[in-house]
Short mmCIF file of C-alpha atoms in Angstrom, two decimals:
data_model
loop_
_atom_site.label_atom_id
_atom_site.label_comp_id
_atom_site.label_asym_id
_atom_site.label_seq_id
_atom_site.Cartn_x
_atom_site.Cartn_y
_atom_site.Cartn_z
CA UNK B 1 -8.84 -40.94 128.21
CA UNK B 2 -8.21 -39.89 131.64
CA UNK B 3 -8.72 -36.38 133.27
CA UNK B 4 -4.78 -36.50 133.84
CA UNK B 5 -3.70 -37.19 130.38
CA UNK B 6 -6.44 -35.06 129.12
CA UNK B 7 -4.89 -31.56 131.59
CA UNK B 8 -1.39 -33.13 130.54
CA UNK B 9 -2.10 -32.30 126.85
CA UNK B 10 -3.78 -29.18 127.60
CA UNK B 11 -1.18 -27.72 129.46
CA UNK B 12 1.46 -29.19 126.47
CA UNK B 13 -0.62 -27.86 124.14
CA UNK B 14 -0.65 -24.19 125.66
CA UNK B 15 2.69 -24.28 126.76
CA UNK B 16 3.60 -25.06 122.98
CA UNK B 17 1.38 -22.19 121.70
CA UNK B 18 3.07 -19.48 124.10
CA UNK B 19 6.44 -20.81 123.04
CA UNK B 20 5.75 -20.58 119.21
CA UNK B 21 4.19 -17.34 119.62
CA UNK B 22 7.64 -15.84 121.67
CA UNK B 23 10.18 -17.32 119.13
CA UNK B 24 11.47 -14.39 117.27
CA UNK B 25 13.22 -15.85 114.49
CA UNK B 26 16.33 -13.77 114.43
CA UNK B 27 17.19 -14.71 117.67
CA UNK B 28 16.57 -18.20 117.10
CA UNK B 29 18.32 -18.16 114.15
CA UNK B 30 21.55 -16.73 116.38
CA UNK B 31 21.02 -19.18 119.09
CA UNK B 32 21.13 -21.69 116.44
CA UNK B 33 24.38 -20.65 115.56
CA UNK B 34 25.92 -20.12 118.63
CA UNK B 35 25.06 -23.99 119.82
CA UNK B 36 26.33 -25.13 116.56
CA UNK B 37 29.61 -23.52 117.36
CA UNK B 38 29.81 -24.85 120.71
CA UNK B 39 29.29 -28.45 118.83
CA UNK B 40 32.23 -27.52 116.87
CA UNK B 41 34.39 -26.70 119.74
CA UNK B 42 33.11 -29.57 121.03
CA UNK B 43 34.49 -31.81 118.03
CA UNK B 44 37.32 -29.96 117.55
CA UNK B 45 38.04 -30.99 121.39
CA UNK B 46 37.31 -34.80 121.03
CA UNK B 47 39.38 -34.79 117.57
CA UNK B 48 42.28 -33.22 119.57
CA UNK B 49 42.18 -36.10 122.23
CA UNK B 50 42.05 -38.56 119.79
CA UNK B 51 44.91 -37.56 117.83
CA UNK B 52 46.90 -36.96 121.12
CA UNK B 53 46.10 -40.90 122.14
CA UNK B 54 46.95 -41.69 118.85
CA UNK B 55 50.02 -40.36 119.15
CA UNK B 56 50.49 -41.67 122.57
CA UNK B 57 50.04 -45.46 121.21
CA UNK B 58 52.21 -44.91 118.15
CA UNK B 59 54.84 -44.06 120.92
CA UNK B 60 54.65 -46.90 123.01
CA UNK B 61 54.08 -49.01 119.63
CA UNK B 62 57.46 -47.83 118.25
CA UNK B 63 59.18 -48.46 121.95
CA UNK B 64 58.28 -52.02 122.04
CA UNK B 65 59.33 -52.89 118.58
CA UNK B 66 62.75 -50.77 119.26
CA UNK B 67 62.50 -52.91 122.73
CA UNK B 68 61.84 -56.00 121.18
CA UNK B 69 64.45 -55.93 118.36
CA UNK B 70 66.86 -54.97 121.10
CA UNK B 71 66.37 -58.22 122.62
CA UNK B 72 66.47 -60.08 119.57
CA UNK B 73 69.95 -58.87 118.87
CA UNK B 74 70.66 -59.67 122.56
CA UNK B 75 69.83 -63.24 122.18
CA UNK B 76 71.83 -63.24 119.10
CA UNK B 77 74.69 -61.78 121.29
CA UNK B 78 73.94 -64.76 124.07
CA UNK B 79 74.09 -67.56 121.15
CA UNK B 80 77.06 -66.31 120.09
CA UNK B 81 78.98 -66.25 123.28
CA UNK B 82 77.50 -69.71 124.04
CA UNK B 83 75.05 -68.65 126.77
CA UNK B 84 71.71 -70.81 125.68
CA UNK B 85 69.94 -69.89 128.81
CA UNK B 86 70.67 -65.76 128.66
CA UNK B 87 69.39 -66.12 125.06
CA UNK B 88 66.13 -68.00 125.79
CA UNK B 89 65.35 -65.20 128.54
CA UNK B 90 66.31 -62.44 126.01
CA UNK B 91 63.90 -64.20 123.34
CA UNK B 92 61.62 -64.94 126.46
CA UNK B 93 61.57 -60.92 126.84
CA UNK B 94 61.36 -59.88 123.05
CA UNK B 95 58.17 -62.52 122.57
CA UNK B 96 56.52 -60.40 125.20
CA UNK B 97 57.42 -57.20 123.85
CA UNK B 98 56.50 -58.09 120.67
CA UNK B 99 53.21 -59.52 121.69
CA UNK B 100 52.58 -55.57 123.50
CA UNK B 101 53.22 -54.52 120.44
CA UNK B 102 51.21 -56.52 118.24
CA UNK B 103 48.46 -55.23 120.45
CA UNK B 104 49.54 -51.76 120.59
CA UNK B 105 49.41 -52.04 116.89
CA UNK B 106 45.99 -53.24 116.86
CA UNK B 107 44.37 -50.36 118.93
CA UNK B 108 46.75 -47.94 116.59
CA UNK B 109 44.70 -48.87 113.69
CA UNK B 110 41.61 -48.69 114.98
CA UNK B 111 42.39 -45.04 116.78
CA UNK B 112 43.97 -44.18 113.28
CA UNK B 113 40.08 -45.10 111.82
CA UNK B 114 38.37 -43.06 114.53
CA UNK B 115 40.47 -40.39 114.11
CA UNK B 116 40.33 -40.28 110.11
CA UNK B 117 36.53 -40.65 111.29
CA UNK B 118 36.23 -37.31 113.72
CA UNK B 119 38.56 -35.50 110.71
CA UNK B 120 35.58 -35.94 108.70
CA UNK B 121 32.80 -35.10 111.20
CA UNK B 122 34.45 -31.97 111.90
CA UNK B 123 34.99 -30.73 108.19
CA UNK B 124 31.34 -31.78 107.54
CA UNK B 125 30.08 -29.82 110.33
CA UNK B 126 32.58 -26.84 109.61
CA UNK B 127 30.48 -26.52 106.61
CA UNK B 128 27.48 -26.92 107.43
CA UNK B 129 27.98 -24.46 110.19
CA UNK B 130 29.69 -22.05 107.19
CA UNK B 131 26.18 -22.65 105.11
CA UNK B 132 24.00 -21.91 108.73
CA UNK B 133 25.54 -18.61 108.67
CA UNK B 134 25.10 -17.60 105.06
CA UNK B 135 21.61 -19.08 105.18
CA UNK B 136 20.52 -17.30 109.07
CA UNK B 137 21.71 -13.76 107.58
CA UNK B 138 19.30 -14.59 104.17
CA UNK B 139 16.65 -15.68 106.82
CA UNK B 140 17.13 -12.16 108.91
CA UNK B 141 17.06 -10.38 106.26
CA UNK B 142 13.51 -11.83 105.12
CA UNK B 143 12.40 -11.96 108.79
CA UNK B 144 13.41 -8.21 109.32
CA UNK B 145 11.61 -7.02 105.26
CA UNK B 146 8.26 -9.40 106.77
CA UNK B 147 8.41 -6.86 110.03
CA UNK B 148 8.89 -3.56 108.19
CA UNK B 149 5.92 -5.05 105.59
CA UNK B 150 3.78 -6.22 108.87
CA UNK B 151 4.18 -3.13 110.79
CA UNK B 152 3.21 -0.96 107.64
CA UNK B 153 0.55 -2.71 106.45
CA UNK B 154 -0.96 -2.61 110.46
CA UNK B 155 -0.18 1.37 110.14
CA UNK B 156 -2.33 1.43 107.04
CA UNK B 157 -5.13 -0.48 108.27
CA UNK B 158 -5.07 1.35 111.36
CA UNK B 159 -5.57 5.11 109.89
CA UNK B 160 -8.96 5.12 108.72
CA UNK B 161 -9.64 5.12 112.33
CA UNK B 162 -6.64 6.63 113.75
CA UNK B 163 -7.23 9.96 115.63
CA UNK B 164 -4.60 12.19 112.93
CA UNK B 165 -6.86 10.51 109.74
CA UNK B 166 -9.98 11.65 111.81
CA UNK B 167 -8.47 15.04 112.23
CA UNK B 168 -7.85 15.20 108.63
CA UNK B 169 -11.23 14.50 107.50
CA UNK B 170 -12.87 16.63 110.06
CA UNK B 171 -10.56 19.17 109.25
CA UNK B 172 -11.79 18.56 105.42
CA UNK B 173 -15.24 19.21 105.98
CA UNK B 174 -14.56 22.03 107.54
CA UNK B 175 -12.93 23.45 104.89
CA UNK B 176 -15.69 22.08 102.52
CA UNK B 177 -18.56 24.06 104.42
CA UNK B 178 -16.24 27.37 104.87
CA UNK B 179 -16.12 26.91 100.88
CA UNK B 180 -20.06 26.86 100.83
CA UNK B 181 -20.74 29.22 102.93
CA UNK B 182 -18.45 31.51 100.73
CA UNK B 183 -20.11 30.54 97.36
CA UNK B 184 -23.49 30.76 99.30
CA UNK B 185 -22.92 34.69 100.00
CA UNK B 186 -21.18 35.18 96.65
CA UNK B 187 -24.30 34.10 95.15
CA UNK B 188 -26.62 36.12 97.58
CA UNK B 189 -24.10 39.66 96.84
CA UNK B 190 -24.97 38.98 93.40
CA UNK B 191 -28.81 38.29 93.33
CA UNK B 192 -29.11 41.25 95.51
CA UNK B 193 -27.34 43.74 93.40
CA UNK B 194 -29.42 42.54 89.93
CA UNK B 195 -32.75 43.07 92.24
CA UNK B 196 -31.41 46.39 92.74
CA UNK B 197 -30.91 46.72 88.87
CA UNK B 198 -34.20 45.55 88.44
CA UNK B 199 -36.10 47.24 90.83
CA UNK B 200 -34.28 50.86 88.73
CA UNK B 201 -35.51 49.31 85.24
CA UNK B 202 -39.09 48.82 86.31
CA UNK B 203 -39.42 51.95 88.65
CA UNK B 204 -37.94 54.18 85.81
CA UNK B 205 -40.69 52.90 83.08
CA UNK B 206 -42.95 53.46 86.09
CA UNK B 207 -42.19 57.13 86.18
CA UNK B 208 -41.99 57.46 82.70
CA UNK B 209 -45.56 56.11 82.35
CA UNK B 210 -46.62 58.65 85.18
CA UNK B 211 -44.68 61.40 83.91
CA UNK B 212 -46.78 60.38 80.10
CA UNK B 213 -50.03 60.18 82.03
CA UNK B 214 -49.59 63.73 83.62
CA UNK B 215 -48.45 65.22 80.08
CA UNK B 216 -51.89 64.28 78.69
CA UNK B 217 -54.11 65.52 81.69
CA UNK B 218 -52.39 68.82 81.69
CA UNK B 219 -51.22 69.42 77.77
CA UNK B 220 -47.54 69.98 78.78
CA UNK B 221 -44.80 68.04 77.28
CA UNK B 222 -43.61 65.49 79.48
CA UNK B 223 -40.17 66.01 81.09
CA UNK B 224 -37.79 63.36 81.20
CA UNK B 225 -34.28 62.73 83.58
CA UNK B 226 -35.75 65.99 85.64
CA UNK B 227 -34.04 65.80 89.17
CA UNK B 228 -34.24 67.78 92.40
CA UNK B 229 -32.74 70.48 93.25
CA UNK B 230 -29.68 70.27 94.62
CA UNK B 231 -27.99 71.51 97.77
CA UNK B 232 -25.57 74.45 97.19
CA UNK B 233 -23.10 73.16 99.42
CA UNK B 234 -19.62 72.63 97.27
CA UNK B 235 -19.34 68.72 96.85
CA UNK B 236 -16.47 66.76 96.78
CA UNK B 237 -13.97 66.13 94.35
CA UNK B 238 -14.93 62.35 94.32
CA UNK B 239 -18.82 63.04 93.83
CA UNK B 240 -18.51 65.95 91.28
CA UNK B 241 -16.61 63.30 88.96
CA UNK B 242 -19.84 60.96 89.94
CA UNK B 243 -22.38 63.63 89.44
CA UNK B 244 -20.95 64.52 86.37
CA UNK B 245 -20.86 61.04 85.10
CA UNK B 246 -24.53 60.67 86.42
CA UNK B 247 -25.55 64.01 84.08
CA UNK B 248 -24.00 63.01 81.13
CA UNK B 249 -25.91 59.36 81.62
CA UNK B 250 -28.78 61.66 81.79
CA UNK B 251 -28.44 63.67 78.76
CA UNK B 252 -27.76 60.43 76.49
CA UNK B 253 -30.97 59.38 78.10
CA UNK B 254 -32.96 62.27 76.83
CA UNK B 255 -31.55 62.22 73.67
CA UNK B 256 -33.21 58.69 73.00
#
């Protein structure tokens, strides 16, 4: 194979590939259409001239048969009156009228076939046209549901790394480490107020061991819940109900 033939089929080849790849179906489909409908005007046309010619040779058909029985009853005339000679160029005149004709009537059948012909042609192709269109709007239709399914199908596949999904998922572990760090110092409040507790529980039996030791060394009866003295400013409504609350909590306790 040559260098030429082989460029000649690449450039074929790539100038069939861009072409395939611009068709859009819906146009093609209406392009279609529209050339088949030029194809009917088109027949409609050459079935019009035909029957028109038609009708032109049935015309000059039926005026040389009128013509040439004229002159047949013309040569009967001439016979009559005796004239041999007038009748013989009357007969002379019909022979070549009816000869036209006989020709005239040949071409009238076969225009009368080609017409009957093109009558066919152009129903057939009225309906087939008829069926293009019911067929190209079932063919949109599908074409224009294969988009819509194309384009949302690339929208899905494109999220995971669109920059709105990335948003969203950033946005989501924020959220997930603001909910951490929440629980985190929830859980911190809490340990911190049972240490408190416990460091109460063990320093009271602390004192309470002190406060047994120092009954022994000194014979006196150990005192329990005693408190300091306390300030004889007048305390506030809020921390009298508290202190009050604190010294019955006290009293239960020496009661045990």
């Amino acid at each position: 194979m040559g260098l030429f033939d082989r460029v000649n089929r690449l450039v074929r080849a790539n100038l069939n590939a861009a072409v395939s790849s611009a068709e859009d179906p819906e146009k093609i489909l209406d392009q279609a259409i529209i050339d088949m409908q030029e194809d009917l005007v088109q027949m409609r046309q050459a079935v019009a001239g035909a029957i028109a010619s038609q009708k032109r040779t049935q015309q000059q058909y039926d005026k040389s048969q009128s013509e040439a029985n004229t002159w047949y009853q013309r040569a009967q005339l001439a016979i009559q009156k005796g004239d041999e000679n007038l009748a013989r160029e009357a007969l002379s005149r019909r022979k070549s009228l009816a000869d036209a004709a006989g020709s005239l009537k040949t071409q009238l059948d076969q225009q009368l076939t080609n017409v009957d012909q093109l009558k066919r042609n152009l129903i057939a192709l009225e309906g087939k046209i008829s069926e293009a269109k019911t067929k190209k709007d079932m063919l949109k239709a599908r074409a224009s549901a294969a988009k819509a399914n194309e384009k949302l199908q690339s929208t899905m596949n494109s999220m995971g790394t669109s920059g709105a999904m990335a948003a969203f998922e950033r946005m989501e572990d924020k959220v997930m480490q603001m909910e951490a760090r929440s629980q985190a110092a929830y859980e911190l409040g809490s340990n911190d107020l049972e240490n408190q507790f416990a460091a109460l529980e063990s320093g009271s039996d602390v004192d309470d061991e002190l406060a047994a030791m120092k009954a022994q060394l000194t014979g006196a009866a150990p005192s329990q819940g005693q408190l300091p003295a306390g300030t004889t400013e007048a305390a506030a409504p809020q921390d009298q109900a508290v202190d009050a609350e604190l010294e019955a909590l006290k009293t239960q306790l020496d009661q045990l």
